[in-house]
Amino acid sequence: METINVDLGERSYPIYIDSNILASFGERLKIFNQSKRVVIVTNPTVAKLYLEVIESGLNSSGVDVKVVEIPDGEEYKSLKWAGRIYDELISFEMDRNSPLIALGGGVIGDITGFVASTYMRGVPYVQVPTTLLAQVDSSVGGKTAVNHPKGKNMIGAFYQPLFVYIDVKTLDTLDPREVRAGLAEVVKYGIIKSEELFSYLENNTDKVLSLDEVAIKHIIKVSCKIKASVVATDEREGGLRAILNFGHTFGHAVEALTNYRQYRHGEAVAIGMLFAARLSHKIGVSSDNTMERLSSLLKKIGLPLEDKAYSAAEYIKSMMHDKKVVAGELRFVLPESMGSVTIENVQTKDCEALITT
């Protein structure tokens, strides 16, 4: 089993990566938490596939399991559905030592972490991500949140899990579109920190898309190592961690304008990454072939490259709700060269010109 540590002092935790390990989850949890009651938060799609094996392993470890299901979709990552989870926790009489288990993709991980951070002022939780996007990105780092109609992840907290438990075999049942969406976040890590990872994706696209186990384990491991190192340096996004938002400023605007229904998160990030790369080239931050390589790889993976369904004014207005806006100025993570980015304030006129071309 591959183990990567997120070094945060007393809040440090491991990320476990392997194949066919869901059945042993109960034994692993006992190392970290001795409560006899847990709540699994999941959605109906994932529950049909993996709830029984997780629940059986926990029962075998002497743990009583309660389950809360929320519908599948980004639009359900809301205060309304967080409230329903609180209702269930109270009815189950869960105490401060009873952990929540997030079994699912990014939506499940984010809302479960948010509820864990606020229920009884904080209870333990564990991430068991079942999508590629969650395995390489959202399950690591302790960002928890729900969406607001005017902006994504506007209501949340930094709250670290007990551990992250990644079974790569869960990807075998993933819709190919979800695999492609998850790869957008891996591409992001290549742009911001590792030309080697980006080149690996360029040279092994078919293997990754076909879920070759060696290739998949490699990109998950490298992505988690990059994110763990960034988070260990800047847990609460006071500086360096903001580079993890590459592609997210415009991407979140696309998601919000389409009511979180048209695009998967990774698809919106892909659109946002290429927009940021084009913007970087336009204002003279990047002068190499990063934009062309990024566009080529996104196209090869099968990810969308742009969204032009709305006016420049609508995109700008939505981006102004982004958490990185400072004193009314848009801030973008912009590539300088492959594997290196910078954070810059950008004038709205440059964004408008790019949107309308």
Phi, psi and omega in degrees: 000128176284132179233125177241132182259134172265107190273099181229037180064233182290347178259013180296152178203158179266154168248122179258134180228122178192183179251144175055052183244002182298323183296335181263012182299320182301318179294322179294318181299323182301333179294329187256334187209131184255012179297146179267005180225134175224159173239127174263125174256127184207185173238166186300324180296311181290322181303318180298329186269318193230353182297316184300316183292322177293313182297318180297317179295322178292316178301320179295336178269008178082024184252133175276128187248129169248151184233135173238123177251137171239155182299158182274121177149147182300329182293346180265002174274074190223167176297325179302313183281332171299319178300323179291326176293317176304316180304316181292319180299319179292319180293329177282351183058046178285140181255185186291344180262354183279117184280152171261139179247118179270103182252100181159203181269203186297323179298312180297316180297317182293312184287325178294316178298320178296314178297317179299324183288340187244335180292125183052032181064021174127117175233161181292153172210160181229141176264123172238080187285138183242002175243159181296318180300317180292323182292324182267346188219289195291338181282346185251133171114347172079015173279119179236146184188165165234162182272159170241148181308333182264357180185148182279140175056034182283341183237112185190190182205156169273119184206114188276145178281169173292318175194167177243133189235102188253114174254108186292343180290342177294341180288341181297334181261007183279139174299137181307327178297322179291325176297312179299318179298319178295325181295336178302320180290328176292317175304319179304314180297324177297316181295316188277335189218342190211098174298330179298316178294319179298316179296322178300317179295319178300320186273346185229029184304314183296320178297317181294315181295331178271005176063036171305126190298320180296314181294317181295314178300322182296311184290329176292314180299312182295317180298315180295323178295318179296312182294319180299320181291322179292315181296321180297329179280325186213084186295321189249025173059047175274349182196265187305321186300337180300338180294339178292350179271010178306126180087351188272335182297304177287325180299316178295325177296318178299316179297314183296316181295330179263016176057032175060022185245336186274322185241146164290156183304314181297326177295317178295322178296321178301313177300317181293323179295314181292324176299315181295321179294319177295320178296317179300317179293320183297318184266007172086015177282320179246132180236002181265200184262023181303315182300316181292318179295320179296312180301317181296316182291317178300319178295319180296322179289329181100029181262151179293150183253339181201163173222120182234032183281347185234165180283161177302320181298322180292318177296316180298315180301316179294318180295333180293346174272358181295143184293343181273354177296130180234124179051040176077010180249136177288138176238131181238146166274119186239134177289134173268318176201172181298122180092005182215131180227165175224162178248124186228144167285136184234136178288142182297331182296328179289322177293316181300317181297321181289322181293323185275353179270000000 
